[in-house]
mmCIF file of C-alpha atoms and ligand atoms in Angstrom:
data_model
loop_
_atom_site.group_PDB
_atom_site.id
_atom_site.type_symbol
_atom_site.label_atom_id
_atom_site.label_comp_id
_atom_site.label_asym_id
_atom_site.label_seq_id
_atom_site.Cartn_x
_atom_site.Cartn_y
_atom_site.Cartn_z
ATOM 1 C CA MET I 1407 -25.179 -1.930 0.829
ATOM 2 C CA ASN I 1408 -27.317 -4.522 -0.144
ATOM 3 C CA ASP I 1409 -26.369 -4.779 -4.000
ATOM 4 C CA ILE I 1410 -22.232 -5.338 -2.886
ATOM 5 C CA LYS I 1411 -20.252 -8.428 -2.777
ATOM 6 C CA LEU I 1412 -17.253 -8.226 -0.567
ATOM 7 C CA LEU I 1413 -14.961 -11.428 -1.769
ATOM 8 C CA ALA I 1414 -11.513 -11.891 -0.157
ATOM 9 C CA GLY I 1415 -8.239 -13.521 -1.854
ATOM 10 C CA ASN I 1416 -6.167 -15.123 0.498
ATOM 11 C CA SER I 1417 -3.585 -11.900 0.908
ATOM 12 C CA ASN I 1418 -4.962 -10.157 3.683
ATOM 13 C CA ARG I 1419 -8.125 -11.774 5.135
ATOM 14 C CA THR I 1420 -8.006 -10.045 8.237
ATOM 15 C CA LEU I 1421 -8.153 -6.400 6.316
ATOM 16 C CA THR I 1422 -11.298 -7.823 4.087
ATOM 17 C CA GLU I 1423 -13.081 -8.890 7.371
ATOM 18 C CA SER I 1424 -12.307 -5.313 8.766
ATOM 19 C CA ILE I 1425 -14.039 -4.106 5.784
ATOM 20 C CA ALA I 1426 -17.024 -6.163 5.887
ATOM 21 C CA ALA I 1427 -17.452 -5.031 9.533
ATOM 22 C CA TYR I 1428 -17.185 -1.332 8.724
ATOM 23 C CA LEU I 1429 -19.592 -1.597 6.016
ATOM 24 C CA GLY I 1430 -21.901 -3.896 8.052
ATOM 25 C CA ILE I 1431 -22.211 -6.859 5.212
ATOM 26 C CA PRO I 1432 -21.270 -10.230 5.125
ATOM 27 C CA LEU I 1433 -18.128 -11.708 3.287
ATOM 28 C CA THR I 1434 -19.440 -13.706 0.068
ATOM 29 C CA LYS I 1435 -18.671 -17.047 0.321
ATOM 30 C CA CYS I 1436 -15.721 -18.051 -2.319
ATOM 31 C CA GLN I 1437 -12.908 -20.787 -2.141
ATOM 32 C CA VAL I 1438 -9.653 -19.637 -3.079
ATOM 33 C CA ARG I 1439 -7.323 -22.772 -2.934
ATOM 34 C CA ARG I 1440 -4.624 -24.230 -4.768
ATOM 35 C CA PHE I 1441 -4.829 -27.836 -6.556
ATOM 36 C CA ALA I 1442 -2.308 -30.457 -5.618
ATOM 37 C CA ASP I 1443 0.028 -29.150 -8.361
ATOM 38 C CA MET I 1444 -0.340 -25.485 -6.579
ATOM 39 C CA GLU I 1445 -2.471 -24.150 -9.477
ATOM 40 C CA VAL I 1446 -4.743 -21.519 -8.154
ATOM 41 C CA PHE I 1447 -8.637 -23.280 -7.859
ATOM 42 C CA VAL I 1448 -11.736 -20.460 -6.885
ATOM 43 C CA GLU I 1449 -15.218 -21.441 -6.529
ATOM 44 C CA ILE I 1450 -17.503 -18.616 -5.750
ATOM 45 C CA GLN I 1451 -20.385 -20.435 -3.649
ATOM 46 C CA GLU I 1452 -23.324 -17.597 -3.669
ATOM 47 C CA ASN I 1453 -24.927 -16.006 -7.017
ATOM 48 C CA VAL I 1454 -23.780 -13.008 -7.796
ATOM 49 C CA ARG I 1455 -25.572 -12.221 -11.411
ATOM 50 C CA GLY I 1456 -26.324 -8.650 -11.446
ATOM 51 C CA ARG I 1457 -24.409 -7.275 -8.271
ATOM 52 C CA ASP I 1458 -21.695 -4.658 -7.703
ATOM 53 C CA THR I 1459 -18.426 -6.999 -6.552
ATOM 54 C CA PHE I 1460 -15.484 -5.795 -4.929
ATOM 55 C CA ILE I 1461 -12.276 -8.507 -4.735
ATOM 56 C CA ILE I 1462 -10.292 -7.235 -1.905
ATOM 57 C CA GLN I 1463 -6.192 -8.555 -2.874
ATOM 58 C CA SER I 1464 -2.875 -7.041 -2.326
ATOM 59 C CA THR I 1465 -0.680 -8.389 -4.968
ATOM 60 C CA SER I 1466 2.118 -8.648 -1.536
ATOM 61 C CA PHE I 1467 4.226 -11.593 -1.208
ATOM 62 C CA PRO I 1468 4.069 -14.598 -2.807
ATOM 63 C CA ALA I 1469 3.307 -11.579 -5.370
ATOM 64 C CA ASN I 1470 2.710 -14.074 -8.108
ATOM 65 C CA ASP I 1471 0.136 -16.557 -6.466
ATOM 66 C CA HIS I 1472 -1.743 -13.319 -5.306
ATOM 67 C CA LEU I 1473 -1.955 -11.786 -8.509
ATOM 68 C CA MET I 1474 -3.058 -15.051 -9.903
ATOM 69 C CA GLU I 1475 -5.577 -15.218 -7.520
ATOM 70 C CA LEU I 1476 -6.680 -11.985 -8.490
ATOM 71 C CA LEU I 1477 -7.006 -12.759 -11.908
ATOM 72 C CA ILE I 1478 -8.742 -16.112 -11.679
ATOM 73 C CA MET I 1479 -11.630 -14.828 -8.877
ATOM 74 C CA THR I 1480 -12.024 -11.716 -11.561
ATOM 75 C CA ASP I 1481 -12.538 -14.424 -14.483
ATOM 76 C CA ALA I 1482 -14.956 -16.198 -11.971
ATOM 77 C CA LEU I 1483 -17.158 -13.071 -11.302
ATOM 78 C CA ARG I 1484 -17.285 -12.341 -14.769
ATOM 79 C CA ARG I 1485 -18.563 -15.620 -16.322
ATOM 80 C CA ALA I 1486 -20.905 -15.289 -13.224
ATOM 81 C CA SER I 1487 -22.459 -12.372 -14.805
ATOM 82 C CA ALA I 1488 -21.281 -9.829 -11.781
ATOM 83 C CA ARG I 1489 -22.555 -6.449 -12.945
ATOM 84 C CA ARG I 1490 -19.361 -4.856 -12.132
ATOM 85 C CA ILE I 1491 -15.910 -5.685 -10.962
ATOM 86 C CA THR I 1492 -13.798 -3.708 -8.818
ATOM 87 C CA ALA I 1493 -10.310 -5.003 -8.028
ATOM 88 C CA VAL I 1494 -9.570 -3.292 -4.452
ATOM 89 C CA VAL I 1495 -5.684 -3.826 -4.493
ATOM 90 C CA PRO I 1496 -4.282 -2.176 -1.489
ATOM 91 C CA TYR I 1497 -0.673 -2.676 -2.290
ATOM 92 C CA PHE I 1498 -0.421 -2.889 -5.608
ATOM 93 C CA GLY I 1499 2.806 -5.129 -6.493
ATOM 94 C CA TYR I 1500 5.388 -4.622 -9.409
ATOM 95 C CA ALA I 1501 4.957 -1.052 -8.713
ATOM 96 C CA ARG I 1502 8.469 -0.263 -8.378
ATOM 97 C CA GLN I 1503 9.053 -1.315 -12.050
ATOM 98 C CA ASP I 1504 7.541 1.380 -13.996
ATOM 99 C CA ARG I 1505 9.236 2.714 -16.493
ATOM 100 C CA LYS I 1506 12.505 1.703 -18.319
ATOM 101 C CA PRO I 1507 15.678 2.293 -16.160
ATOM 102 C CA ALA I 1508 18.093 0.343 -18.800
ATOM 103 C CA PRO I 1509 17.455 -1.074 -22.169
ATOM 104 C CA ARG I 1510 16.470 -4.016 -22.562
ATOM 105 C CA ALA I 1511 14.228 -3.738 -19.292
ATOM 106 C CA PRO I 1512 10.653 -4.639 -18.976
ATOM 107 C CA ILE I 1513 7.872 -2.262 -17.682
ATOM 108 C CA SER I 1514 6.079 -4.934 -15.436
ATOM 109 C CA ALA I 1515 4.144 -2.273 -13.588
ATOM 110 C CA LYS I 1516 2.226 -1.657 -16.995
ATOM 111 C CA LEU I 1517 1.986 -5.438 -17.760
ATOM 112 C CA VAL I 1518 0.111 -5.872 -14.175
ATOM 113 C CA ALA I 1519 -2.037 -3.294 -14.866
ATOM 114 C CA ASN I 1520 -2.835 -4.782 -18.465
ATOM 115 C CA LEU I 1521 -3.348 -7.955 -17.107
ATOM 116 C CA ILE I 1522 -5.866 -7.548 -14.419
ATOM 117 C CA THR I 1523 -7.951 -5.107 -17.337
ATOM 118 C CA ARG I 1524 -7.875 -7.944 -19.522
ATOM 119 C CA ALA I 1525 -9.289 -10.423 -17.209
ATOM 120 C CA GLY I 1526 -12.428 -8.408 -16.852
ATOM 121 C CA VAL I 1527 -12.017 -6.250 -14.036
ATOM 122 C CA ASP I 1528 -13.845 -2.573 -14.221
ATOM 123 C CA ARG I 1529 -12.494 -0.629 -12.039
ATOM 124 C CA VAL I 1530 -9.518 -0.625 -9.672
ATOM 125 C CA LEU I 1531 -9.029 1.085 -6.264
ATOM 126 C CA THR I 1532 -5.584 1.243 -4.316
ATOM 127 C CA VAL I 1533 -3.513 2.779 -2.072
ATOM 128 C CA ASP I 1534 -0.599 5.311 -2.325
ATOM 129 C CA LEU I 1535 0.539 3.576 -5.646
ATOM 130 C CA HIS I 1536 4.341 3.899 -5.838
ATOM 131 C CA ALA I 1537 4.543 6.247 -8.843
ATOM 132 C CA GLY I 1538 1.007 8.445 -9.485
ATOM 133 C CA GLN I 1539 1.468 8.135 -13.268
ATOM 134 C CA ILE I 1540 0.824 4.524 -12.862
ATOM 135 C CA GLN I 1541 -2.947 5.259 -12.212
ATOM 136 C CA GLY I 1542 -2.425 5.884 -16.141
ATOM 137 C CA PHE I 1543 -1.278 2.390 -16.574
ATOM 138 C CA PHE I 1544 -5.081 1.564 -16.353
ATOM 139 C CA ASP I 1545 -7.661 2.194 -19.152
ATOM 140 C CA ILE I 1546 -10.199 1.681 -16.659
ATOM 141 C CA PRO I 1547 -11.385 4.014 -13.826
ATOM 142 C CA THR I 1548 -8.586 3.822 -10.891
ATOM 143 C CA ASP I 1549 -8.947 5.495 -7.738
ATOM 144 C CA ASN I 1550 -5.386 5.971 -5.599
ATOM 145 C CA LEU I 1551 -6.369 6.462 -2.424
ATOM 146 C CA PHE I 1552 -3.834 8.202 0.012
ATOM 147 C CA SER I 1553 -3.046 6.848 3.405
ATOM 148 C CA ALA I 1554 -2.039 10.488 4.808
ATOM 149 C CA PRO I 1555 -5.060 11.306 6.679
ATOM 150 C CA VAL I 1556 -4.875 7.996 8.875
ATOM 151 C CA MET I 1557 -1.519 8.760 9.472
ATOM 152 C CA VAL I 1558 -1.965 12.486 10.290
ATOM 153 C CA ARG I 1559 -4.570 11.290 12.874
ATOM 154 C CA ASP I 1560 -1.755 8.999 14.688
ATOM 155 C CA ILE I 1561 0.757 11.359 14.237
ATOM 156 C CA LYS I 1562 -1.907 14.430 15.989
ATOM 157 C CA GLU I 1563 -2.628 12.338 18.948
ATOM 158 C CA ARG I 1564 1.026 10.625 19.652
ATOM 159 C CA LEU I 1565 3.497 13.683 18.923
ATOM 160 C CA ASP I 1566 3.885 17.416 19.640
ATOM 161 C CA LEU I 1567 3.695 18.942 16.265
ATOM 162 C CA ASN I 1568 5.968 22.371 17.536
ATOM 163 C CA ASN I 1569 8.929 20.097 17.197
ATOM 164 C CA VAL I 1570 8.379 17.778 14.562
ATOM 165 C CA MET I 1571 9.860 17.641 10.967
ATOM 166 C CA VAL I 1572 9.139 15.915 8.172
ATOM 167 C CA ILE I 1573 11.679 13.600 6.391
ATOM 168 C CA SER I 1574 11.988 12.361 2.575
ATOM 169 C CA PRO I 1575 14.435 9.185 2.911
ATOM 170 C CA ASP I 1576 15.269 9.920 -0.596
ATOM 171 C CA VAL I 1577 14.801 12.827 -3.434
ATOM 172 C CA GLY I 1578 12.139 10.757 -5.087
ATOM 173 C CA GLY I 1579 10.050 10.776 -2.295
ATOM 174 C CA VAL I 1580 10.052 14.465 -1.797
ATOM 175 C CA VAL I 1581 6.172 15.022 -2.732
ATOM 176 C CA ARG I 1582 4.933 12.528 -0.980
ATOM 177 C CA ALA I 1583 6.499 13.588 2.038
ATOM 178 C CA ARG I 1584 5.820 17.286 1.492
ATOM 179 C CA ALA I 1585 2.148 16.398 0.992
ATOM 180 C CA LEU I 1586 2.318 15.203 4.661
ATOM 181 C CA ALA I 1587 4.153 17.783 6.241
ATOM 182 C CA LYS I 1588 1.588 20.371 4.640
ATOM 183 C CA ARG I 1589 -1.117 18.639 6.363
ATOM 184 C CA ILE I 1590 0.482 18.500 10.046
ATOM 185 C CA ASP I 1591 2.047 22.697 8.981
ATOM 186 C CA ALA I 1592 5.502 20.942 9.826
ATOM 187 C CA PRO I 1593 8.971 21.999 7.869
ATOM 188 C CA LEU I 1594 10.658 19.615 5.867
ATOM 189 C CA ALA I 1595 14.193 17.838 4.824
ATOM 190 C CA ILE I 1596 15.489 15.393 2.558
ATOM 191 C CA VAL I 1597 17.926 12.676 2.901
ATOM 192 C CA ASP I 1598 20.086 12.673 -0.654
ATOM 193 C CA LYS I 1599 22.027 9.721 -0.735
ATOM 194 C CA ARG I 1600 25.142 9.443 -3.281
ATOM 195 C CA ARG I 1601 27.697 7.748 -4.695
ATOM 196 C CA GLU I 1602 30.823 10.284 -5.617
ATOM 197 C CA ARG I 1603 32.400 7.656 -7.408
ATOM 198 C CA ALA I 1604 31.885 4.189 -8.553
ATOM 199 C CA GLY I 1605 33.189 1.601 -6.186
ATOM 200 C CA GLU I 1606 32.713 4.113 -2.945
ATOM 201 C CA SER I 1607 30.189 3.766 -0.480
ATOM 202 C CA GLU I 1608 27.051 5.889 -0.714
ATOM 203 C CA VAL I 1609 27.375 8.918 1.157
ATOM 204 C CA MET I 1610 24.277 10.840 2.771
ATOM 205 C CA ASN I 1611 23.140 14.278 2.916
ATOM 206 C CA VAL I 1612 20.718 16.198 4.673
ATOM 207 C CA ILE I 1613 19.005 19.028 3.064
ATOM 208 C CA GLY I 1614 18.026 20.808 6.147
ATOM 209 C CA ASP I 1615 18.618 21.856 10.317
ATOM 210 C CA VAL I 1616 17.467 18.380 11.715
ATOM 211 C CA SER I 1617 18.891 19.291 15.198
ATOM 212 C CA GLY I 1618 17.053 18.758 17.906
ATOM 213 C CA LYS I 1619 13.909 17.747 15.892
ATOM 214 C CA SER I 1620 11.664 14.781 15.862
ATOM 215 C CA CYS I 1621 11.513 13.765 12.456
ATOM 216 C CA ILE I 1622 9.194 11.692 10.857
ATOM 217 C CA LEU I 1623 10.617 9.527 7.904
ATOM 218 C CA VAL I 1624 7.888 9.610 5.219
ATOM 219 C CA ASP I 1625 7.723 6.668 2.483
ATOM 220 C CA ASP I 1626 5.337 4.454 0.488
ATOM 221 C CA ILE I 1627 7.345 1.248 0.603
ATOM 222 C CA VAL I 1628 9.446 -0.494 3.745
ATOM 223 C CA ASP I 1629 11.134 -3.510 1.977
ATOM 224 C CA SER I 1630 14.909 -4.535 3.134
ATOM 225 C CA GLY I 1631 14.395 -1.615 5.684
ATOM 226 C CA GLY I 1632 17.877 -0.712 4.230
ATOM 227 C CA THR I 1633 16.658 3.284 3.168
ATOM 228 C CA LEU I 1634 14.929 3.539 6.586
ATOM 229 C CA CYS I 1635 17.608 2.311 8.509
ATOM 230 C CA ASN I 1636 20.460 4.055 6.520
ATOM 231 C CA ALA I 1637 18.008 7.279 6.779
ATOM 232 C CA ALA I 1638 17.187 7.326 10.675
ATOM 233 C CA GLU I 1639 21.223 6.578 10.901
ATOM 234 C CA ALA I 1640 22.399 9.763 9.070
ATOM 235 C CA LEU I 1641 19.422 11.769 10.762
ATOM 236 C CA LEU I 1642 20.716 11.064 14.374
ATOM 237 C CA ALA I 1643 24.190 11.688 13.344
ATOM 238 C CA ARG I 1644 23.301 15.601 12.708
ATOM 239 C CA GLY I 1645 21.600 15.808 15.717
ATOM 240 C CA ALA I 1646 18.283 14.798 15.396
ATOM 241 C CA LYS I 1647 16.290 14.187 18.764
ATOM 242 C CA ASP I 1648 14.550 11.205 17.851
ATOM 243 C CA VAL I 1649 13.481 9.555 14.420
ATOM 244 C CA ARG I 1650 9.984 7.661 13.666
ATOM 245 C CA ALA I 1651 8.665 6.557 10.227
ATOM 246 C CA TYR I 1652 5.365 6.230 8.793
ATOM 247 C CA ILE I 1653 5.374 4.186 5.722
ATOM 248 C CA THR I 1654 2.273 2.842 3.943
ATOM 249 C CA HIS I 1655 2.954 -0.858 2.640
ATOM 250 C CA GLY I 1656 5.060 -2.912 4.846
ATOM 251 C CA VAL I 1657 6.509 -5.413 2.543
ATOM 252 C CA LEU I 1658 9.209 -6.385 5.245
ATOM 253 C CA SER I 1659 10.956 -8.811 3.494
ATOM 254 C CA GLY I 1660 13.932 -11.473 4.427
ATOM 255 C CA GLY I 1661 15.364 -9.988 7.566
ATOM 256 C CA ALA I 1662 13.802 -6.064 7.425
ATOM 257 C CA VAL I 1663 12.027 -6.691 10.781
ATOM 258 C CA ALA I 1664 14.671 -7.751 12.702
ATOM 259 C CA ARG I 1665 16.909 -4.616 11.107
ATOM 260 C CA ILE I 1666 14.618 -2.313 12.314
ATOM 261 C CA SER I 1667 14.002 -3.799 15.560
ATOM 262 C CA ALA I 1668 18.180 -3.802 16.217
ATOM 263 C CA SER I 1669 18.220 0.039 14.358
ATOM 264 C CA LYS I 1670 18.082 3.463 16.467
ATOM 265 C CA LEU I 1671 14.479 4.030 15.016
ATOM 266 C CA LYS I 1672 12.158 5.069 17.803
ATOM 267 C CA GLU I 1673 9.077 3.540 15.948
ATOM 268 C CA LEU I 1674 8.081 2.685 12.446
ATOM 269 C CA VAL I 1675 4.270 2.781 11.523
ATOM 270 C CA VAL I 1676 2.718 0.498 8.659
ATOM 271 C CA THR I 1677 -0.882 0.248 7.433
ATOM 272 C CA ASP I 1678 -2.331 -2.872 7.024
ATOM 273 C CA SER I 1679 -2.470 -2.764 3.383
ATOM 274 C CA ILE I 1680 -0.047 -5.746 3.264
ATOM 275 C CA GLN I 1681 -1.012 -8.322 6.256
ATOM 276 C CA PRO I 1682 1.509 -8.197 9.242
ATOM 277 C CA THR I 1683 3.508 -11.129 9.828
ATOM 278 C CA GLU I 1684 3.822 -12.678 13.405
ATOM 279 C CA ALA I 1685 7.308 -11.077 13.625
ATOM 280 C CA VAL I 1686 5.970 -7.478 12.671
ATOM 281 C CA ARG I 1687 2.892 -8.105 15.385
ATOM 282 C CA VAL I 1688 5.572 -8.845 18.291
ATOM 283 C CA ALA I 1689 8.050 -6.453 17.169
ATOM 284 C CA ASN I 1690 8.953 -3.884 19.747
ATOM 285 C CA ASN I 1691 8.956 -0.789 17.733
ATOM 286 C CA ILE I 1692 6.680 -1.461 14.898
ATOM 287 C CA ARG I 1693 3.116 -0.555 15.240
ATOM 288 C CA VAL I 1694 0.082 -0.860 12.391
ATOM 289 C CA VAL I 1695 -2.709 1.139 11.965
ATOM 290 C CA SER I 1696 -5.804 0.026 9.718
ATOM 291 C CA ILE I 1697 -7.118 1.537 6.583
ATOM 292 C CA ALA I 1698 -10.340 -1.022 6.780
ATOM 293 C CA PRO I 1699 -12.239 2.554 7.484
ATOM 294 C CA LEU I 1700 -10.473 4.264 4.357
ATOM 295 C CA LEU I 1701 -11.325 1.318 2.086
ATOM 296 C CA GLY I 1702 -14.804 0.742 3.406
ATOM 297 C CA GLU I 1703 -15.708 4.123 2.894
ATOM 298 C CA ALA I 1704 -14.511 4.158 -0.524
ATOM 299 C CA ILE I 1705 -16.052 1.189 -1.612
ATOM 300 C CA GLY I 1706 -19.441 2.340 0.078
ATOM 301 C CA ARG I 1707 -19.097 5.708 -1.715
ATOM 302 C CA THR I 1708 -18.193 3.803 -5.045
ATOM 303 C CA ALA I 1709 -21.558 1.518 -4.667
ATOM 304 C CA LYS I 1710 -23.278 4.195 -3.988
ATOM 305 C CA GLU I 1711 -21.822 6.458 -7.281
ATOM 306 C CA GLU I 1712 -20.866 9.198 -4.893
ATOM 307 C CA SER I 1713 -17.451 11.122 -4.805
ATOM 308 C CA VAL I 1714 -14.241 9.187 -3.736
ATOM 309 C CA SER I 1715 -11.864 12.245 -3.965
ATOM 310 C CA SER I 1716 -13.864 14.172 -1.167
ATOM 311 C CA LEU I 1717 -12.703 11.910 1.459
ATOM 312 C CA PHE I 1718 -9.463 13.802 1.146
ATOM 313 C CA ASP I 1719 -10.706 17.443 1.151
HETATM 314 C C1 LIG J 21 11.577 3.390 -3.622
HETATM 315 O O1 LIG J 21 11.603 4.239 -4.204
HETATM 316 C C2 LIG J 21 10.449 2.886 -2.178
HETATM 317 O O2 LIG J 21 9.855 4.526 -2.390
HETATM 318 C C3 LIG J 21 11.397 3.021 -1.498
HETATM 319 O O3 LIG J 21 12.003 3.748 -0.713
HETATM 320 C C4 LIG J 21 11.944 1.445 -1.211
HETATM 321 O O4 LIG J 21 11.353 0.387 -2.048
HETATM 322 C C5 LIG J 21 12.426 0.684 0.109
HETATM 323 O O5 LIG J 21 13.022 -0.319 0.091
HETATM 324 P P1 LIG J 21 14.031 -0.845 0.734
HETATM 325 O O6 LIG J 21 13.388 -0.973 2.463
HETATM 326 O O7 LIG J 21 14.425 -2.195 0.250
HETATM 327 O O8 LIG J 21 15.295 0.098 1.088
#
């Protein structure tokens, strides 16, 4: 572990400190601040020559600032002769723009992957990418960790698995939800949103019998909370006993926390891939589980050139 240098951007200091504690190493002294005109300024205050360096930075809100911090920290490490630079990006923003859904649309996820690579990153460590294929947008080694073992542990500790049903809140999330259902040996149902005709409101169909079941919605991102709250309503309307949600990345923009607090959702569990705001911390039905041990373990194994995938066997 003596070879590792761990550096924190401003996106998630608490998570970085927890990872450092897990690994039993101090954070490398580094200032990441702003000039008067808000340009990012980075100063690494320790020797990193020949060291195995890890920058912890989610590209969460404000996404552009945090991305720029990551790029400039990478540049600073490269010019300071770090031996290897790993970008640990627990939440990879821009991931939802991963294809061209309409003519003349950008593929921003690919552009961001290019920016990170060109800045000088040697490898990437991330968690629950919105789509697995984004891994291939990087032409450098990229490990996409799964938060599922953390979620499964929490579910097993708290719920009676005999009456649980895992739910995908939309058709696009079925693979992710099925994987979690398999781990806890639970059945799967799917919420299918459809707009029958242009101008008419969406109809929520539920594929599967959820009546009397304790439902667990599984997704990668909760942003406005719309997908989640609508799915919870649809499930309860079809006789579900109660509805919880386990979602990796709590983006929770705008009025999302208020919306979720006012909803019929029994509980939303998110990870600390994105630093929870004060509103999240005090919300009555939102709980945060930490992925610091998962990331710490993956970083330690990367440094020792050990298998990371075996973490999920
Ligand atoms: C979409 O494909 C994602 O997996 C999430 O379902 C979506 O980003 C959630 O967004 P919101 O909370 O704004 O409905």
